[in-house]
Amino acid sequence: MATPQPTAPLKFNGAGHLTTRLVLATLTGRPVRISQIRASSHTNPGLAPHEVSFLRLLDAITNGSAIEFSMTGTTLVYKPGLIVGSAAGYGASGGVVKHELPRDCTRGVSWFLIPLCMLAAFSKAQVNVIFTGPGVITSATDKGDVSVDTVRTAILPLYKNFGIQNNIELRVLKRSNPGPGGRGGGGEVQLVFGHQVRLPKTIHIMNPGRVKRIRGVAYATGVAGANNARMIDTARGVLNQFVADTYIFSDVSSAPLIPAPERNNAAAKKKIGVGFGLSLVAESNTGVLYSADVASSAAGGEAPEDIGKACAYQLLESISQAGCASIVAAPTMLTLMAMGSEDVGRLVLGRDVLGTEEIVQLARDLRVFGMSGWGLRDGSNAGDVVVSIVGRGVGNVGRKIA
């Protein structure tokens, strides 16, 4: 009997779309080699702190993964293992993985949560991860990351379409906006994802429907709660003209404390992550979700009224792009469709969503990892495109067919 030859790693260049490629590598079991990671940078070449932290997270929830770096960090070789989750024996603290983000992290915790949820659906056992440390930012960021509230209200409900809906919870234990310079936060978030499947269901989502209600969360961290009232009042002033059923919840919390040792006081702490923001989600009568997320910058100087108005207009823009998935939700839905059973799934997207760099690159990466190409045709409404994807039946190799 011939000895099976090891699979050659797929080769990519650059730091762009790093999490997408690592997630696809883990789901399909294909090793990857990523070169030229910020090789031209003279000050910060190689992997950034949040990217190294994501690799540590992958190592914590998988068994048998191998991760190799070059001396400068500009080349990464990742050989994925089996996704085992945080079951006792694999995680820390008896089935709970405590993942600490570094102080110089510049990305919101949603940058970690969205790919983690995708992996958790195909885990061998439950995933229970607590993000802690001085680098956890729960609000939206200037780099385009959405808040934890948007992940909870606009991303996690998408899994119900694929038959994944039980024992899924996202808890915000401590809130935090970005710290000075947009780095660090000091928040704390827990994700419990206890519904694993062999294969996602095939979906046919063709009718975006009409928006029937809008919900949201206004949050103020370490500042007066009156900022929430001002954001809510301004946002409702815009949205009530279109949808009367609008309700925005107000959440006021104190700023988190992180260790800041001094010469005379080793146990000294300081406040970090002060600010406010607004997360909005619109739901149609067919269950389609559109989201918007705006938060105050770390530099400050923004009025709550400006945040409320900007978030309301951003939500209206997301709705105007039409389709059955917003730009935040589309990558998750398209990836799950490609991983599903060997049948044709259909999803209507707006042209402005389908034509973004992220979606186009996702289609290319899926082909590289052996998934099928997408079929495109005009939808029934102007500006809509029907995306047809044949699932490859890759699914969850760690679970038996029920």
Coordinates of C-alpha atoms in Angstrom, one line a residue:
M1 CA 0.0 0.0 0.0
A2 CA 1.4 3.3 -1.0
T3 CA 2.1 5.9 1.6
P4 CA -0.2 9.0 1.2
Q5 CA 1.7 12.1 0.2
P6 CA 1.2 15.2 2.4
T7 CA -1.0 17.9 0.8
A8 CA 1.0 20.8 -0.4
P9 CA 0.0 24.1 1.3
L10 CA -2.0 26.6 -0.6
K11 CA 0.0 29.8 -1.1
F12 CA -1.2 33.4 -0.5
N13 CA 0.5 36.8 -0.3
G14 CA -0.2 39.7 2.0
A15 CA -2.0 40.3 5.3
G16 CA -5.3 41.0 3.6
H17 CA -8.3 38.7 4.4
L18 CA -6.1 36.7 6.8
T19 CA -8.9 35.5 9.1
T20 CA -11.0 34.4 6.1
R21 CA -8.2 32.2 4.8
L22 CA -7.4 30.8 8.2
V23 CA -11.0 29.9 8.8
L24 CA -11.4 28.3 5.4
A25 CA -8.1 26.4 6.0
T26 CA -9.4 25.1 9.3
L27 CA -12.8 24.1 7.9
T28 CA -11.4 22.3 4.9
G29 CA -8.3 20.9 6.5
R30 CA -6.0 22.4 3.9
P31 CA -2.6 23.8 5.1
V32 CA -1.8 27.3 3.9
R33 CA 1.4 29.3 3.5
I34 CA 1.0 33.1 3.6
S35 CA 4.0 35.2 2.6
Q36 CA 4.9 38.9 2.2
I37 CA 2.9 39.9 5.3
R38 CA 3.7 43.6 5.6
A39 CA 7.2 42.9 4.2
S40 CA 7.5 46.4 2.9
S41 CA 6.9 48.1 6.3
H42 CA 10.0 49.4 7.9
T43 CA 8.4 50.0 11.3
N44 CA 6.0 47.1 11.9
P45 CA 6.7 44.2 9.5
G46 CA 5.1 40.9 9.9
L47 CA 2.0 39.9 11.8
A48 CA 0.2 42.4 14.0
P49 CA -0.6 41.7 17.6
H50 CA -4.3 41.0 17.0
E51 CA -3.4 38.5 14.2
V52 CA -1.0 36.6 16.5
S53 CA -3.7 36.6 19.1
F54 CA -6.2 35.1 16.6
L55 CA -3.7 32.3 15.8
R56 CA -3.4 31.6 19.5
L57 CA -7.2 31.4 19.6
L58 CA -7.2 28.9 16.7
D59 CA -4.6 26.8 18.6
A60 CA -6.8 26.8 21.7
I61 CA -9.9 25.5 20.1
T62 CA -8.3 23.0 17.8
N63 CA -6.3 19.8 18.4
G64 CA -3.2 19.0 16.2
S65 CA -2.7 22.4 14.6
A66 CA 0.8 23.4 13.7
I67 CA 1.7 27.1 13.3
E68 CA 5.1 28.2 12.1
F69 CA 6.5 31.8 11.8
S70 CA 9.5 33.2 10.1
M71 CA 12.0 35.2 12.1
T72 CA 10.5 38.5 11.0
G73 CA 6.9 37.3 11.1
T74 CA 6.4 38.0 7.4
T75 CA 5.7 34.4 6.5
L76 CA 3.2 32.1 8.2
V77 CA 2.6 28.4 7.7
Y78 CA -0.6 27.0 9.2
K79 CA -1.5 23.3 9.2
P80 CA -5.0 23.0 10.7
G81 CA -6.1 20.3 13.1
L82 CA -9.5 19.1 14.3
I83 CA -11.9 21.7 15.8
V84 CA -12.6 20.3 19.3
G85 CA -14.0 23.4 21.0
S86 CA -13.5 24.1 24.6
A87 CA -14.5 20.7 26.1
A88 CA -12.8 19.6 29.2
G89 CA -9.4 18.2 28.4
Y90 CA -8.8 20.7 25.5
G91 CA -9.6 24.1 27.1
A92 CA -8.6 25.8 30.3
S93 CA -10.7 26.1 33.5
G94 CA -12.8 23.0 32.9
G95 CA -14.3 23.6 29.5
V96 CA -13.9 27.4 29.3
V97 CA -11.2 28.9 27.2
K98 CA -10.0 32.3 28.6
H99 CA -8.4 34.2 25.8
E100 CA -6.6 37.3 26.7
L101 CA -6.1 40.1 24.1
P102 CA -3.0 42.2 24.2
R103 CA -3.0 45.8 25.3
D104 CA -1.9 47.1 21.9
C105 CA -4.8 45.4 20.1
T106 CA -6.4 47.8 17.6
R107 CA -9.3 45.6 16.4
G108 CA -12.7 45.2 18.1
V109 CA -13.5 41.9 19.7
S110 CA -16.1 41.3 16.8
W111 CA -13.0 40.8 14.6
F112 CA -12.4 37.6 16.6
L113 CA -16.1 36.7 17.3
I114 CA -17.4 36.5 13.7
P115 CA -14.9 33.9 12.5
L116 CA -15.0 32.0 15.8
C117 CA -18.8 31.6 15.4
M118 CA -18.3 30.1 12.0
L119 CA -15.7 27.6 13.3
A120 CA -17.9 26.8 16.4
A121 CA -20.7 25.5 14.3
F122 CA -18.4 22.8 13.0
S123 CA -16.7 22.0 16.3
K124 CA -16.6 18.5 17.8
A125 CA -18.0 19.9 21.1
Q126 CA -19.3 23.1 22.6
V127 CA -17.3 26.3 22.3
N128 CA -17.2 28.5 25.4
V129 CA -14.7 31.3 25.2
I130 CA -14.2 34.3 27.4
F131 CA -12.3 37.3 25.8
T132 CA -10.6 39.2 28.5
G133 CA -7.5 41.4 29.1
P134 CA -6.6 45.0 28.4
G135 CA -7.2 44.7 24.6
V136 CA -10.9 43.8 24.5
I137 CA -12.9 46.5 22.6
T138 CA -16.6 45.8 22.6
S139 CA -17.8 48.9 20.7
A140 CA -17.4 49.6 17.0
T141 CA -14.0 50.8 15.8
D142 CA -12.6 53.2 13.2
K143 CA -11.2 50.2 11.3
G144 CA -14.6 49.0 10.4
D145 CA -15.3 46.4 13.2
V146 CA -18.8 46.2 14.4
S147 CA -19.8 46.2 18.0
V148 CA -20.6 43.1 20.1
D149 CA -24.3 44.2 20.1
T150 CA -24.4 43.9 16.3
V151 CA -22.8 40.4 16.4
R152 CA -25.5 39.4 18.9
T153 CA -28.5 40.9 17.1
A154 CA -27.5 40.8 13.4
I155 CA -25.0 37.9 13.0
L156 CA -25.9 35.1 15.4
P157 CA -29.6 35.1 14.3
L158 CA -28.4 34.2 10.7
Y159 CA -27.4 30.7 11.9
K160 CA -31.1 29.9 12.4
N161 CA -31.5 29.8 8.6
F162 CA -29.0 26.9 8.5
G163 CA -30.6 24.9 11.3
I164 CA -28.2 26.2 14.0
Q165 CA -30.1 27.9 16.7
N166 CA -29.9 26.1 20.1
N167 CA -27.7 27.0 23.1
I168 CA -26.1 30.0 21.4
E169 CA -25.4 33.1 23.6
L170 CA -23.2 36.1 23.6
R171 CA -22.7 38.0 26.9
V172 CA -21.2 41.4 27.4
L173 CA -19.6 41.2 30.9
K174 CA -17.8 44.5 30.6
R175 CA -18.1 47.2 28.0
S176 CA -15.3 49.3 26.6
N177 CA -14.7 51.7 23.8
P178 CA -11.3 52.0 22.2
G179 CA -8.5 53.4 24.4
P180 CA -6.0 56.1 23.7
G181 CA -4.9 56.0 20.0
G182 CA -7.5 53.3 19.3
R183 CA -5.5 50.7 21.2
G184 CA -6.9 48.4 23.9
G185 CA -10.1 48.6 25.9
G186 CA -10.4 46.4 29.0
G187 CA -13.8 44.9 28.2
E188 CA -14.9 41.3 28.7
V189 CA -17.1 39.2 26.5
Q190 CA -18.2 35.5 26.7
L191 CA -19.4 33.4 23.7
V192 CA -21.2 30.1 24.3
F193 CA -21.9 28.2 21.1
G194 CA -23.3 24.8 21.9
H195 CA -25.1 23.8 18.7
Q196 CA -22.9 21.9 16.3
V197 CA -24.1 20.3 13.1
R198 CA -22.8 17.8 10.6
L199 CA -23.9 19.9 7.6
P200 CA -25.7 23.3 7.4
K201 CA -29.1 23.3 5.8
T202 CA -29.5 24.5 2.2
I203 CA -31.1 27.9 2.1
H204 CA -33.3 29.7 -0.5
I205 CA -33.7 33.3 0.7
M206 CA -35.1 35.2 -2.2
N207 CA -37.5 37.8 -0.8
P208 CA -36.1 40.7 1.2
G209 CA -39.6 41.9 2.2
R210 CA -40.3 45.2 3.9
V211 CA -38.8 46.6 7.1
K212 CA -41.3 46.2 9.9
R213 CA -39.3 47.2 13.0
I214 CA -36.0 48.6 14.2
R215 CA -34.2 47.7 17.4
G216 CA -31.0 49.0 18.9
V217 CA -28.6 49.5 21.8
A218 CA -27.2 52.8 22.8
Y219 CA -24.2 52.4 25.2
A220 CA -22.2 54.8 27.3
T221 CA -19.0 53.7 29.0
G222 CA -17.5 55.9 31.7
V223 CA -19.5 58.9 30.6
A224 CA -22.9 60.4 31.5
G225 CA -26.0 58.4 30.6
A226 CA -27.5 61.6 29.1
N227 CA -25.3 60.8 26.0
N228 CA -27.5 57.8 25.4
A229 CA -30.7 59.8 25.6
R230 CA -29.3 62.4 23.1
M231 CA -28.2 59.6 20.6
I232 CA -31.6 57.9 20.9
D233 CA -33.6 61.0 20.4
T234 CA -31.7 62.0 17.3
A235 CA -31.8 58.5 15.7
R236 CA -35.5 58.2 16.4
G237 CA -36.1 61.6 14.8
V238 CA -34.7 60.2 11.6
L239 CA -36.1 56.7 11.7
N240 CA -39.6 57.3 13.0
Q241 CA -40.4 59.0 9.6
F242 CA -40.1 55.5 8.0
V243 CA -40.9 52.9 10.8
A244 CA -43.0 53.7 13.8
D245 CA -42.0 50.5 15.6
T246 CA -38.6 51.7 16.8
Y247 CA -37.1 50.9 20.2
I248 CA -33.6 51.6 21.3
F249 CA -32.3 50.2 24.6
S250 CA -30.0 52.3 26.8
D251 CA -27.0 50.7 28.6
V252 CA -24.8 52.8 30.9
S253 CA -21.7 51.3 32.5
S254 CA -18.6 52.4 34.2
A255 CA -15.2 52.5 32.5
P256 CA -13.1 49.3 32.9
L257 CA -9.9 49.4 35.0
I258 CA -6.7 47.9 33.7
P259 CA -3.4 47.4 35.5
A260 CA -1.1 50.4 35.3
P261 CA 1.8 49.8 37.8
E262 CA 3.8 52.8 39.0
R263 CA 7.1 53.0 40.8
N264 CA 5.4 53.7 44.2
N265 CA 2.3 51.6 43.6
A266 CA 2.6 48.2 41.8
A267 CA -1.1 47.6 42.1
A268 CA -2.2 50.9 40.5
K269 CA -5.0 50.8 37.9
K270 CA -6.4 53.3 35.4
K271 CA -9.6 53.7 33.5
I272 CA -9.7 53.0 29.8
G273 CA -12.2 52.7 27.0
V274 CA -14.3 55.8 27.7
G275 CA -16.9 56.7 25.1
F276 CA -20.3 56.0 23.7
G277 CA -21.9 54.5 20.6
L278 CA -25.1 53.2 18.9
S279 CA -26.0 49.9 17.3
L280 CA -29.1 49.5 15.2
V281 CA -30.8 46.5 13.5
A282 CA -33.8 46.6 11.1
E283 CA -35.8 43.5 10.6
S284 CA -38.1 42.9 7.6
N285 CA -41.3 40.8 7.5
T286 CA -39.4 38.0 5.9
G287 CA -36.7 37.9 8.7
V288 CA -34.0 39.7 6.8
L289 CA -31.7 41.8 9.0
Y290 CA -29.9 45.1 8.2
S291 CA -27.5 46.6 10.7
A292 CA -25.6 49.9 11.4
D293 CA -23.0 50.7 14.0
V294 CA -21.2 53.9 14.9
A295 CA -19.2 54.8 18.0
S296 CA -17.3 57.8 19.2
S297 CA -13.6 57.9 18.3
A298 CA -10.8 57.6 20.8
A299 CA -9.8 61.2 20.1
G300 CA -13.2 62.4 21.3
G301 CA -14.8 65.7 20.3
E302 CA -17.9 64.2 18.8
A303 CA -21.4 65.1 19.9
P304 CA -23.9 62.3 20.7
E305 CA -26.3 63.9 18.2
D306 CA -23.8 63.4 15.4
I307 CA -23.4 59.7 16.4
G308 CA -27.1 59.1 16.5
K309 CA -27.7 60.8 13.1
A310 CA -24.8 59.0 11.4
C311 CA -26.0 55.6 12.7
A312 CA -29.5 56.2 11.5
Y313 CA -28.4 57.3 8.0
Q314 CA -26.0 54.3 7.9
L315 CA -28.9 52.0 8.6
L316 CA -31.0 53.6 5.9
E317 CA -28.1 53.2 3.5
S318 CA -27.8 49.5 4.4
I319 CA -31.5 49.0 3.7
S320 CA -31.3 50.9 0.4
Q321 CA -28.6 48.4 -0.8
A322 CA -31.5 45.9 -0.8
G323 CA -30.9 42.1 -1.1
C324 CA -31.4 39.6 1.7
A325 CA -28.1 40.1 3.5
S326 CA -26.1 43.2 4.5
I327 CA -22.4 43.6 3.9
V328 CA -21.7 42.5 7.5
A329 CA -23.8 39.3 7.2
A330 CA -23.0 38.3 3.6
P331 CA -19.6 36.6 4.2
T332 CA -21.0 34.4 6.9
M333 CA -24.0 33.3 4.9
L334 CA -22.0 32.7 1.7
T335 CA -19.4 30.6 3.5
L336 CA -22.0 28.5 5.2
M337 CA -23.8 27.9 1.9
A338 CA -20.5 26.7 0.4
M339 CA -19.9 24.3 3.3
G340 CA -23.4 22.8 3.2
S341 CA -24.9 19.7 1.6
E342 CA -24.4 19.0 -2.1
D343 CA -27.4 21.0 -3.2
V344 CA -28.0 24.4 -4.8
G345 CA -28.6 27.2 -2.3
R346 CA -29.8 30.6 -3.4
L347 CA -29.4 34.0 -1.8
V348 CA -30.4 37.4 -3.1
L349 CA -27.7 40.2 -2.7
G350 CA -27.7 43.8 -3.7
R351 CA -25.2 44.8 -6.4
D352 CA -23.5 47.2 -4.0
V353 CA -22.9 44.3 -1.5
L354 CA -21.9 41.7 -4.1
G355 CA -19.4 44.1 -5.7
T356 CA -17.4 44.9 -2.6
E357 CA -13.8 43.8 -2.4
E358 CA -14.5 41.5 0.6
I359 CA -17.2 39.5 -1.2
V360 CA -15.3 39.3 -4.5
Q361 CA -12.1 38.1 -2.7
L362 CA -14.2 35.6 -0.7
A363 CA -15.5 34.1 -4.0
R364 CA -11.9 33.7 -5.2
D365 CA -10.7 32.2 -1.9
L366 CA -13.5 29.7 -1.9
R367 CA -12.5 28.5 -5.3
V368 CA -8.9 28.1 -4.3
F369 CA -10.0 25.9 -1.3
G370 CA -11.9 23.6 -3.7
M371 CA -15.4 25.1 -3.3
S372 CA -17.7 25.5 -6.3
G373 CA -18.1 28.8 -8.3
W374 CA -21.0 31.0 -7.9
G375 CA -23.9 31.3 -10.4
L376 CA -25.2 34.9 -10.8
R377 CA -28.4 36.1 -12.4
D378 CA -30.6 39.2 -12.1
G379 CA -33.2 39.2 -9.4
S380 CA -36.8 40.2 -9.7
N381 CA -36.1 43.6 -8.2
A382 CA -33.9 46.2 -9.8
G383 CA -30.4 46.1 -8.3
D384 CA -30.7 42.6 -6.9
V385 CA -28.6 39.6 -7.9
V386 CA -29.4 35.9 -7.2
V387 CA -26.3 34.1 -6.0
S388 CA -26.5 30.3 -6.5
I389 CA -24.0 28.2 -4.7
V390 CA -23.6 24.4 -4.8
G391 CA -22.5 23.1 -1.4
R392 CA -19.5 20.8 -1.3
G393 CA -20.6 18.7 1.7
V394 CA -17.4 19.4 3.6
G395 CA -19.2 20.0 6.9
N396 CA -18.1 18.8 10.3
V397 CA -15.8 15.8 10.2
G398 CA -15.9 15.6 14.0
R399 CA -19.6 14.7 14.2
K400 CA -21.4 11.7 13.0
I401 CA -24.5 12.0 10.7
A402 CA -27.6 12.0 12.9

